[in-house]
Amino acid sequence: MKKLSIILLSFLLILTGCSKPVENTKEKEANKEKETIKIAALKGPTAMGLVKLFNDSDEGKTEVKYEYKILNSPDEAVTGLMKGEYDVCSLPSNLAAIINNKKEDFIKVAAINTLGVLYIASTNDHVKTIADLKGKTLVTSGQGASPEFVLRHLLIENGLDPDKDVNIQYKSEHSEVVSDIVQNKDHIVMLPQPFLTVAQKKVEGLKELINLTEEWDKLKDSGKLIMGVTLVRNDFLKDHEEAFKTFLKEYKESVDFTKNDEAAKLVGKYEIVPEEIAKEALPKCNITFIDGQKMEDDLANYLKVLYDQDKKSVGGKLPGENFYYK
């Protein structure tokens, strides 16, 4: 009997000893801290494409933890990026090339996030073509970024001198252009979506006169009109590539979600534009996720078009192979 008791006790000790490490492993997995990625996005299509990712992160549903800021101007994002405050940024496509030329091997572009979203609009319908802008004043934003160079390229291709034939007045933010057309209803403006929809809700009779994406597509060898890209700091990428790959997966899911009826609600929640405006504007925002070789081919072609028109638009020279994340 005594011998049997000793055998049973030994068996229990073995079981207890075996089970404890399993419990510790589960605890470690449950308590393991998620890696953190700091993101900057611009108020507009780039942030709209990220709302599901932001919301899922806030609710603890993402594999990576995301800290994020939704900014009003590219300058704010670039300043923070250069200081290392952000790991990932969504920026106008040409600014990514300019940053690369200012600080070589500082960033890589990982995805195209926004295609053409620019429109010429007015309450008057006397402007029907790009050539009709001759002698007119045009109020817009995006000086130094893609909107300026897209506009200049289209003006030149339509026989106009941007510095002489059109009086282009730049505002620092898209919202300032909206304020301008609200106060001066006869002005001609160039605005991206969703800000054009915002303006149309405030100004009766404000019409889309020219879709600049359609005008761009008419040009020979112009390729895709690429307004925004998502980039990553190389210093961050070097030590956190697996986390970044997870971000790209969750980001693509977030972009796909913008086709869902629920997306407008989240756009409103994150105060990009009100929900009712988002419902109308989202289908026009050309939010996308293009990565890999297609991203490289399309973006390289677009930057070459800008470079051929004005070298300053991309920072003086075209980026090399290291500019693209593969």
PDB file of C-alpha atoms in Angstrom, residues 56-322:
ATOM      1  CA  ASP A  56      -9.190  48.250 -35.057  1.00  0.00           C
ATOM      2  CA  SER A  57      -6.011  49.381 -33.290  1.00  0.00           C
ATOM      3  CA  ASP A  58      -7.996  51.496 -30.827  1.00  0.00           C
ATOM      4  CA  GLU A  59     -10.103  48.423 -30.060  1.00  0.00           C
ATOM      5  CA  GLY A  60      -7.038  46.176 -29.665  1.00  0.00           C
ATOM      6  CA  LYS A  61      -7.895  44.048 -32.704  1.00  0.00           C
ATOM      7  CA  THR A  62      -4.716  44.593 -34.753  1.00  0.00           C
ATOM      8  CA  GLU A  63      -1.588  42.442 -34.639  1.00  0.00           C
ATOM      9  CA  VAL A  64       0.515  45.602 -34.306  1.00  0.00           C
ATOM     10  CA  LYS A  65      -0.267  48.623 -32.145  1.00  0.00           C
ATOM     11  CA  TYR A  66      -0.646  51.868 -34.110  1.00  0.00           C
ATOM     12  CA  GLU A  67      -0.119  55.392 -32.832  1.00  0.00           C
ATOM     13  CA  TYR A  68      -1.326  57.890 -35.407  1.00  0.00           C
ATOM     14  CA  LYS A  69      -1.839  61.538 -36.256  1.00  0.00           C
ATOM     15  CA  ILE A  70      -4.128  62.953 -38.932  1.00  0.00           C
ATOM     16  CA  LEU A  71      -2.483  66.163 -40.155  1.00  0.00           C
ATOM     17  CA  ASN A  72      -3.706  69.098 -42.230  1.00  0.00           C
ATOM     18  CA  SER A  73      -0.628  69.726 -44.373  1.00  0.00           C
ATOM     19  CA  PRO A  74       2.246  67.706 -45.887  1.00  0.00           C
ATOM     20  CA  ASP A  75       4.768  70.072 -44.264  1.00  0.00           C
ATOM     21  CA  GLU A  76       3.712  68.890 -40.793  1.00  0.00           C
ATOM     22  CA  ALA A  77       4.156  65.263 -41.812  1.00  0.00           C
ATOM     23  CA  VAL A  78       7.555  65.824 -43.447  1.00  0.00           C
ATOM     24  CA  THR A  79       8.883  67.752 -40.429  1.00  0.00           C
ATOM     25  CA  GLY A  80       7.827  64.976 -38.051  1.00  0.00           C
ATOM     26  CA  LEU A  81       9.181  62.265 -40.336  1.00  0.00           C
ATOM     27  CA  MET A  82      12.605  63.923 -40.584  1.00  0.00           C
ATOM     28  CA  LYS A  83      12.748  64.158 -36.779  1.00  0.00           C
ATOM     29  CA  GLY A  84      11.924  60.465 -36.442  1.00  0.00           C
ATOM     30  CA  GLU A  85       8.534  61.163 -34.856  1.00  0.00           C
ATOM     31  CA  TYR A  86       6.796  58.943 -37.441  1.00  0.00           C
ATOM     32  CA  ASP A  87       7.794  55.547 -38.781  1.00  0.00           C
ATOM     33  CA  VAL A  88       5.280  55.501 -41.632  1.00  0.00           C
ATOM     34  CA  CYS A  89       3.874  58.479 -43.561  1.00  0.00           C
ATOM     35  CA  SER A  90       1.340  58.979 -46.313  1.00  0.00           C
ATOM     36  CA  LEU A  91       2.487  61.888 -48.479  1.00  0.00           C
ATOM     37  CA  PRO A  92       2.105  63.429 -51.945  1.00  0.00           C
ATOM     38  CA  SER A  93       4.071  61.245 -54.346  1.00  0.00           C
ATOM     39  CA  ASN A  94       6.539  63.881 -55.507  1.00  0.00           C
ATOM     40  CA  LEU A  95       7.419  64.819 -51.911  1.00  0.00           C
ATOM     41  CA  ALA A  96       8.608  61.272 -51.319  1.00  0.00           C
ATOM     42  CA  ALA A  97      11.093  61.742 -54.182  1.00  0.00           C
ATOM     43  CA  ILE A  98      12.180  65.134 -52.821  1.00  0.00           C
ATOM     44  CA  ILE A  99      12.813  63.650 -49.352  1.00  0.00           C
ATOM     45  CA  ASN A 100      14.827  60.846 -50.956  1.00  0.00           C
ATOM     46  CA  ASN A 101      17.030  63.390 -52.734  1.00  0.00           C
ATOM     47  CA  LYS A 102      17.526  65.480 -49.594  1.00  0.00           C
ATOM     48  CA  LYS A 103      18.417  62.478 -47.432  1.00  0.00           C
ATOM     49  CA  GLU A 104      19.455  59.453 -49.447  1.00  0.00           C
ATOM     50  CA  ASP A 105      18.405  56.016 -48.161  1.00  0.00           C
ATOM     51  CA  PHE A 106      16.237  57.647 -45.481  1.00  0.00           C
ATOM     52  CA  ILE A 107      12.928  56.221 -46.752  1.00  0.00           C
ATOM     53  CA  LYS A 108      11.370  53.611 -48.990  1.00  0.00           C
ATOM     54  CA  VAL A 109       8.023  53.880 -50.764  1.00  0.00           C
ATOM     55  CA  ALA A 110       5.909  50.813 -50.038  1.00  0.00           C
ATOM     56  CA  ALA A 111       2.568  51.517 -51.725  1.00  0.00           C
ATOM     57  CA  ILE A 112       0.548  53.890 -53.876  1.00  0.00           C
ATOM     58  CA  ASN A 113      -2.454  54.963 -51.803  1.00  0.00           C
ATOM     59  CA  THR A 114      -4.298  57.587 -53.887  1.00  0.00           C
ATOM     60  CA  LEU A 115      -4.785  58.108 -57.618  1.00  0.00           C
ATOM     61  CA  GLY A 116      -6.307  61.191 -59.294  1.00  0.00           C
ATOM     62  CA  VAL A 117      -8.675  63.265 -57.143  1.00  0.00           C
ATOM     63  CA  LEU A 118      -8.290  66.823 -58.499  1.00  0.00           C
ATOM     64  CA  TYR A 119     -11.078  68.919 -60.032  1.00  0.00           C
ATOM     65  CA  ILE A 120     -11.523  72.444 -61.365  1.00  0.00           C
ATOM     66  CA  ALA A 121     -14.801  73.838 -60.010  1.00  0.00           C
ATOM     67  CA  SER A 122     -16.839  77.053 -60.086  1.00  0.00           C
ATOM     68  CA  THR A 123     -20.395  78.328 -59.901  1.00  0.00           C
ATOM     69  CA  ASN A 124     -19.885  79.640 -63.447  1.00  0.00           C
ATOM     70  CA  ASP A 125     -19.614  77.227 -66.345  1.00  0.00           C
ATOM     71  CA  HIS A 126     -17.548  79.379 -68.704  1.00  0.00           C
ATOM     72  CA  VAL A 127     -14.489  77.138 -68.142  1.00  0.00           C
ATOM     73  CA  LYS A 128     -14.996  73.900 -70.043  1.00  0.00           C
ATOM     74  CA  THR A 129     -11.411  73.028 -70.996  1.00  0.00           C
ATOM     75  CA  ILE A 130      -7.921  73.579 -69.567  1.00  0.00           C
ATOM     76  CA  ALA A 131      -7.292  76.163 -72.306  1.00  0.00           C
ATOM     77  CA  ASP A 132     -10.266  78.194 -71.017  1.00  0.00           C
ATOM     78  CA  LEU A 133      -8.244  79.020 -67.878  1.00  0.00           C
ATOM     79  CA  LYS A 134      -6.184  81.534 -69.861  1.00  0.00           C
ATOM     80  CA  GLY A 135      -6.486  84.975 -68.284  1.00  0.00           C
ATOM     81  CA  LYS A 136      -8.335  83.601 -65.251  1.00  0.00           C
ATOM     82  CA  THR A 137      -7.502  83.462 -61.537  1.00  0.00           C
ATOM     83  CA  LEU A 138      -7.397  79.981 -60.032  1.00  0.00           C
ATOM     84  CA  VAL A 139      -7.376  79.433 -56.264  1.00  0.00           C
ATOM     85  CA  THR A 140      -5.846  76.181 -55.064  1.00  0.00           C
ATOM     86  CA  SER A 141      -3.543  74.514 -52.528  1.00  0.00           C
ATOM     87  CA  GLY A 142      -0.663  72.048 -52.600  1.00  0.00           C
ATOM     88  CA  GLN A 143       2.165  74.346 -53.672  1.00  0.00           C
ATOM     89  CA  GLY A 144       5.381  72.334 -53.925  1.00  0.00           C
ATOM     90  CA  ALA A 145       3.453  69.059 -53.872  1.00  0.00           C
ATOM     91  CA  SER A 146       1.751  66.925 -56.525  1.00  0.00           C
ATOM     92  CA  PRO A 147      -1.254  69.262 -57.094  1.00  0.00           C
ATOM     93  CA  GLU A 148       1.002  72.133 -58.204  1.00  0.00           C
ATOM     94  CA  PHE A 149       3.059  70.069 -60.621  1.00  0.00           C
ATOM     95  CA  VAL A 150       0.082  68.184 -62.040  1.00  0.00           C
ATOM     96  CA  LEU A 151      -1.623  71.521 -62.712  1.00  0.00           C
ATOM     97  CA  ARG A 152       1.484  73.045 -64.287  1.00  0.00           C
ATOM     98  CA  HIS A 153       2.013  70.005 -66.496  1.00  0.00           C
ATOM     99  CA  LEU A 154      -1.580  70.065 -67.732  1.00  0.00           C
ATOM    100  CA  LEU A 155      -1.437  73.807 -68.426  1.00  0.00           C
ATOM    101  CA  ILE A 156       1.776  73.438 -70.430  1.00  0.00           C
ATOM    102  CA  GLU A 157       0.426  70.454 -72.376  1.00  0.00           C
ATOM    103  CA  ASN A 158      -2.618  72.563 -73.274  1.00  0.00           C
ATOM    104  CA  GLY A 159      -0.532  75.446 -74.603  1.00  0.00           C
ATOM    105  CA  LEU A 160      -0.564  77.732 -71.538  1.00  0.00           C
ATOM    106  CA  ASP A 161       2.304  79.254 -69.570  1.00  0.00           C
ATOM    107  CA  PRO A 162       1.529  78.642 -65.863  1.00  0.00           C
ATOM    108  CA  ASP A 163       3.544  81.703 -64.835  1.00  0.00           C
ATOM    109  CA  LYS A 164       1.981  84.127 -67.321  1.00  0.00           C
ATOM    110  CA  ASP A 165      -1.345  82.899 -68.654  1.00  0.00           C
ATOM    111  CA  VAL A 166      -3.047  81.906 -65.381  1.00  0.00           C
ATOM    112  CA  ASN A 167      -3.035  83.761 -62.063  1.00  0.00           C
ATOM    113  CA  ILE A 168      -2.590  80.855 -59.632  1.00  0.00           C
ATOM    114  CA  GLN A 169      -3.203  81.767 -55.995  1.00  0.00           C
ATOM    115  CA  TYR A 170      -2.048  79.179 -53.472  1.00  0.00           C
ATOM    116  CA  LYS A 171      -3.528  78.584 -50.034  1.00  0.00           C
ATOM    117  CA  SER A 172      -1.653  76.558 -47.418  1.00  0.00           C
ATOM    118  CA  GLU A 173      -4.443  73.997 -46.860  1.00  0.00           C
ATOM    119  CA  HIS A 174      -7.384  72.553 -48.804  1.00  0.00           C
ATOM    120  CA  SER A 175      -9.769  73.865 -46.132  1.00  0.00           C
ATOM    121  CA  GLU A 176      -8.617  77.420 -46.901  1.00  0.00           C
ATOM    122  CA  VAL A 177      -9.619  76.950 -50.544  1.00  0.00           C
ATOM    123  CA  VAL A 178     -13.039  75.806 -49.337  1.00  0.00           C
ATOM    124  CA  SER A 179     -13.296  78.974 -47.211  1.00  0.00           C
ATOM    125  CA  ASP A 180     -12.293  81.085 -50.215  1.00  0.00           C
ATOM    126  CA  ILE A 181     -15.041  79.745 -52.477  1.00  0.00           C
ATOM    127  CA  VAL A 182     -17.597  80.121 -49.662  1.00  0.00           C
ATOM    128  CA  GLN A 183     -16.683  83.812 -49.356  1.00  0.00           C
ATOM    129  CA  ASN A 184     -16.157  84.427 -53.100  1.00  0.00           C
ATOM    130  CA  LYS A 185     -18.722  82.343 -54.929  1.00  0.00           C
ATOM    131  CA  ASP A 186     -17.603  83.483 -58.381  1.00  0.00           C
ATOM    132  CA  HIS A 187     -14.019  82.226 -57.942  1.00  0.00           C
ATOM    133  CA  ILE A 188     -12.560  79.279 -59.840  1.00  0.00           C
ATOM    134  CA  VAL A 189     -10.917  76.702 -57.587  1.00  0.00           C
ATOM    135  CA  MET A 190      -8.932  73.507 -57.908  1.00  0.00           C
ATOM    136  CA  LEU A 191      -9.772  71.078 -55.100  1.00  0.00           C
ATOM    137  CA  PRO A 192      -9.255  67.391 -54.395  1.00  0.00           C
ATOM    138  CA  GLN A 193     -11.929  65.082 -53.096  1.00  0.00           C
ATOM    139  CA  PRO A 194     -13.361  64.947 -50.451  1.00  0.00           C
ATOM    140  CA  PHE A 195     -12.869  68.719 -50.072  1.00  0.00           C
ATOM    141  CA  LEU A 196     -14.747  69.496 -53.275  1.00  0.00           C
ATOM    142  CA  THR A 197     -17.793  67.685 -51.882  1.00  0.00           C
ATOM    143  CA  VAL A 198     -17.397  69.687 -48.641  1.00  0.00           C
ATOM    144  CA  ALA A 199     -17.385  72.912 -50.691  1.00  0.00           C
ATOM    145  CA  GLN A 200     -20.388  71.842 -52.773  1.00  0.00           C
ATOM    146  CA  LYS A 201     -22.433  71.363 -49.598  1.00  0.00           C
ATOM    147  CA  LYS A 202     -21.613  74.939 -48.606  1.00  0.00           C
ATOM    148  CA  VAL A 203     -21.844  76.718 -51.968  1.00  0.00           C
ATOM    149  CA  GLU A 204     -25.016  76.345 -53.990  1.00  0.00           C
ATOM    150  CA  GLY A 205     -24.370  75.735 -57.674  1.00  0.00           C
ATOM    151  CA  LEU A 206     -20.678  74.827 -57.310  1.00  0.00           C
ATOM    152  CA  LYS A 207     -19.985  72.440 -60.190  1.00  0.00           C
ATOM    153  CA  GLU A 208     -17.207  70.104 -61.256  1.00  0.00           C
ATOM    154  CA  LEU A 209     -16.028  71.716 -64.489  1.00  0.00           C
ATOM    155  CA  ILE A 210     -12.909  69.703 -65.301  1.00  0.00           C
ATOM    156  CA  ASN A 211     -11.827  66.315 -63.992  1.00  0.00           C
ATOM    157  CA  LEU A 212      -8.022  66.546 -64.043  1.00  0.00           C
ATOM    158  CA  THR A 213      -7.637  62.759 -63.976  1.00  0.00           C
ATOM    159  CA  GLU A 214      -9.510  62.550 -67.276  1.00  0.00           C
ATOM    160  CA  GLU A 215      -7.344  65.355 -68.692  1.00  0.00           C
ATOM    161  CA  TRP A 216      -4.191  63.551 -67.533  1.00  0.00           C
ATOM    162  CA  ASP A 217      -5.326  60.315 -69.156  1.00  0.00           C
ATOM    163  CA  LYS A 218      -5.649  62.114 -72.508  1.00  0.00           C
ATOM    164  CA  LEU A 219      -1.918  62.882 -72.542  1.00  0.00           C
ATOM    165  CA  LYS A 220       0.408  60.580 -74.452  1.00  0.00           C
ATOM    166  CA  ASP A 221       2.618  58.358 -72.253  1.00  0.00           C
ATOM    167  CA  SER A 222       1.343  60.013 -69.084  1.00  0.00           C
ATOM    168  CA  GLY A 223       0.662  56.772 -67.207  1.00  0.00           C
ATOM    169  CA  LYS A 224      -1.354  56.834 -63.997  1.00  0.00           C
ATOM    170  CA  LEU A 225      -1.952  60.068 -62.104  1.00  0.00           C
ATOM    171  CA  ILE A 226      -0.518  59.213 -58.680  1.00  0.00           C
ATOM    172  CA  MET A 227      -1.336  61.677 -55.927  1.00  0.00           C
ATOM    173  CA  GLY A 228      -0.290  59.852 -52.763  1.00  0.00           C
ATOM    174  CA  VAL A 229       2.116  57.183 -51.525  1.00  0.00           C
ATOM    175  CA  THR A 230       2.879  55.429 -48.258  1.00  0.00           C
ATOM    176  CA  LEU A 231       6.507  55.355 -47.172  1.00  0.00           C
ATOM    177  CA  VAL A 232       8.573  54.014 -44.288  1.00  0.00           C
ATOM    178  CA  ARG A 233      11.775  55.183 -42.589  1.00  0.00           C
ATOM    179  CA  ASN A 234      14.652  52.829 -43.352  1.00  0.00           C
ATOM    180  CA  ASP A 235      15.960  53.032 -39.767  1.00  0.00           C
ATOM    181  CA  PHE A 236      12.634  51.705 -38.528  1.00  0.00           C
ATOM    182  CA  LEU A 237      12.349  49.118 -41.304  1.00  0.00           C
ATOM    183  CA  LYS A 238      15.783  47.671 -40.543  1.00  0.00           C
ATOM    184  CA  ASP A 239      14.757  46.501 -37.062  1.00  0.00           C
ATOM    185  CA  HIS A 240      11.002  46.020 -37.511  1.00  0.00           C
ATOM    186  CA  GLU A 241      10.427  44.561 -40.979  1.00  0.00           C
ATOM    187  CA  GLU A 242       8.071  41.812 -39.789  1.00  0.00           C
ATOM    188  CA  ALA A 243       5.913  44.382 -37.997  1.00  0.00           C
ATOM    189  CA  PHE A 244       5.939  46.525 -41.146  1.00  0.00           C
ATOM    190  CA  LYS A 245       4.833  43.576 -43.285  1.00  0.00           C
ATOM    191  CA  THR A 246       1.966  43.070 -40.848  1.00  0.00           C
ATOM    192  CA  PHE A 247       1.096  46.761 -41.205  1.00  0.00           C
ATOM    193  CA  LEU A 248       0.939  46.420 -44.998  1.00  0.00           C
ATOM    194  CA  LYS A 249      -1.427  43.454 -44.666  1.00  0.00           C
ATOM    195  CA  GLU A 250      -3.692  45.295 -42.219  1.00  0.00           C
ATOM    196  CA  TYR A 251      -3.447  48.492 -44.285  1.00  0.00           C
ATOM    197  CA  LYS A 252      -4.627  46.702 -47.431  1.00  0.00           C
ATOM    198  CA  GLU A 253      -7.589  45.320 -45.469  1.00  0.00           C
ATOM    199  CA  SER A 254      -8.358  48.873 -44.339  1.00  0.00           C
ATOM    200  CA  VAL A 255      -8.263  50.174 -47.923  1.00  0.00           C
ATOM    201  CA  ASP A 256     -10.581  47.371 -49.051  1.00  0.00           C
ATOM    202  CA  PHE A 257     -12.965  48.393 -46.257  1.00  0.00           C
ATOM    203  CA  THR A 258     -13.488  51.845 -47.841  1.00  0.00           C
ATOM    204  CA  LYS A 259     -15.793  50.161 -50.371  1.00  0.00           C
ATOM    205  CA  ASN A 260     -18.016  49.138 -47.436  1.00  0.00           C
ATOM    206  CA  ASP A 261     -21.029  51.232 -46.406  1.00  0.00           C
ATOM    207  CA  GLU A 262     -19.658  51.358 -42.845  1.00  0.00           C
ATOM    208  CA  ALA A 263     -16.523  53.237 -43.956  1.00  0.00           C
ATOM    209  CA  ALA A 264     -18.250  56.639 -44.005  1.00  0.00           C
ATOM    210  CA  LYS A 265     -19.165  56.249 -40.343  1.00  0.00           C
ATOM    211  CA  LEU A 266     -15.505  55.753 -39.385  1.00  0.00           C
ATOM    212  CA  VAL A 267     -14.395  58.667 -41.583  1.00  0.00           C
ATOM    213  CA  GLY A 268     -16.818  60.808 -39.594  1.00  0.00           C
ATOM    214  CA  LYS A 269     -15.668  59.313 -36.291  1.00  0.00           C
ATOM    215  CA  TYR A 270     -12.066  60.329 -36.989  1.00  0.00           C
ATOM    216  CA  GLU A 271     -13.200  63.830 -38.037  1.00  0.00           C
ATOM    217  CA  ILE A 272     -11.725  63.709 -41.527  1.00  0.00           C
ATOM    218  CA  VAL A 273     -15.024  64.885 -43.011  1.00  0.00           C
ATOM    219  CA  PRO A 274     -18.583  64.410 -41.687  1.00  0.00           C
ATOM    220  CA  GLU A 275     -20.185  61.015 -42.314  1.00  0.00           C
ATOM    221  CA  GLU A 276     -22.807  62.316 -44.769  1.00  0.00           C
ATOM    222  CA  ILE A 277     -20.101  63.957 -46.905  1.00  0.00           C
ATOM    223  CA  ALA A 278     -17.923  60.840 -46.733  1.00  0.00           C
ATOM    224  CA  LYS A 279     -20.791  58.725 -48.106  1.00  0.00           C
ATOM    225  CA  GLU A 280     -20.891  60.889 -51.219  1.00  0.00           C
ATOM    226  CA  ALA A 281     -17.158  61.527 -51.566  1.00  0.00           C
ATOM    227  CA  LEU A 282     -15.647  58.083 -50.899  1.00  0.00           C
ATOM    228  CA  PRO A 283     -16.425  56.632 -54.364  1.00  0.00           C
ATOM    229  CA  LYS A 284     -14.650  59.651 -55.928  1.00  0.00           C
ATOM    230  CA  CYS A 285     -11.553  59.578 -53.696  1.00  0.00           C
ATOM    231  CA  ASN A 286      -9.636  56.999 -55.762  1.00  0.00           C
ATOM    232  CA  ILE A 287      -8.267  55.308 -52.633  1.00  0.00           C
ATOM    233  CA  THR A 288      -6.112  52.351 -53.612  1.00  0.00           C
ATOM    234  CA  PHE A 289      -3.365  49.990 -52.486  1.00  0.00           C
ATOM    235  CA  ILE A 290      -0.785  49.200 -55.156  1.00  0.00           C
ATOM    236  CA  ASP A 291       2.497  47.620 -54.089  1.00  0.00           C
ATOM    237  CA  GLY A 292       5.289  45.485 -55.524  1.00  0.00           C
ATOM    238  CA  GLN A 293       6.513  45.755 -59.098  1.00  0.00           C
ATOM    239  CA  LYS A 294       3.365  47.482 -60.354  1.00  0.00           C
ATOM    240  CA  MET A 295       3.821  50.194 -57.745  1.00  0.00           C
ATOM    241  CA  GLU A 296       7.429  50.690 -58.817  1.00  0.00           C
ATOM    242  CA  ASP A 297       6.598  50.777 -62.535  1.00  0.00           C
ATOM    243  CA  ASP A 298       3.636  53.153 -62.190  1.00  0.00           C
ATOM    244  CA  LEU A 299       5.347  55.521 -59.756  1.00  0.00           C
ATOM    245  CA  ALA A 300       8.623  55.603 -61.688  1.00  0.00           C
ATOM    246  CA  ASN A 301       6.708  56.519 -64.850  1.00  0.00           C
ATOM    247  CA  TYR A 302       4.725  59.263 -63.086  1.00  0.00           C
ATOM    248  CA  LEU A 303       7.834  60.797 -61.503  1.00  0.00           C
ATOM    249  CA  LYS A 304       9.572  60.733 -64.905  1.00  0.00           C
ATOM    250  CA  VAL A 305       6.686  62.754 -66.391  1.00  0.00           C
ATOM    251  CA  LEU A 306       7.050  65.348 -63.616  1.00  0.00           C
ATOM    252  CA  TYR A 307      10.854  65.358 -63.921  1.00  0.00           C
ATOM    253  CA  ASP A 308      10.750  65.966 -67.670  1.00  0.00           C
ATOM    254  CA  GLN A 309       8.488  68.962 -67.090  1.00  0.00           C
ATOM    255  CA  ASP A 310      10.379  70.398 -64.087  1.00  0.00           C
ATOM    256  CA  LYS A 311      13.333  68.718 -62.350  1.00  0.00           C
ATOM    257  CA  LYS A 312      12.558  70.577 -59.123  1.00  0.00           C
ATOM    258  CA  SER A 313       9.238  68.725 -58.856  1.00  0.00           C
ATOM    259  CA  VAL A 314      11.073  65.569 -57.728  1.00  0.00           C
ATOM    260  CA  GLY A 315      14.040  67.204 -56.013  1.00  0.00           C
ATOM    261  CA  GLY A 316      16.444  67.453 -58.948  1.00  0.00           C
ATOM    262  CA  LYS A 317      16.895  63.823 -59.954  1.00  0.00           C
ATOM    263  CA  LEU A 318      14.852  60.662 -60.276  1.00  0.00           C
ATOM    264  CA  PRO A 319      15.027  58.098 -57.462  1.00  0.00           C
ATOM    265  CA  GLY A 320      16.971  54.871 -57.925  1.00  0.00           C
ATOM    266  CA  GLU A 321      16.069  51.259 -57.167  1.00  0.00           C
ATOM    267  CA  ASN A 322      16.591  51.668 -53.398  1.00  0.00           C
TER     268      ASN A 322
END
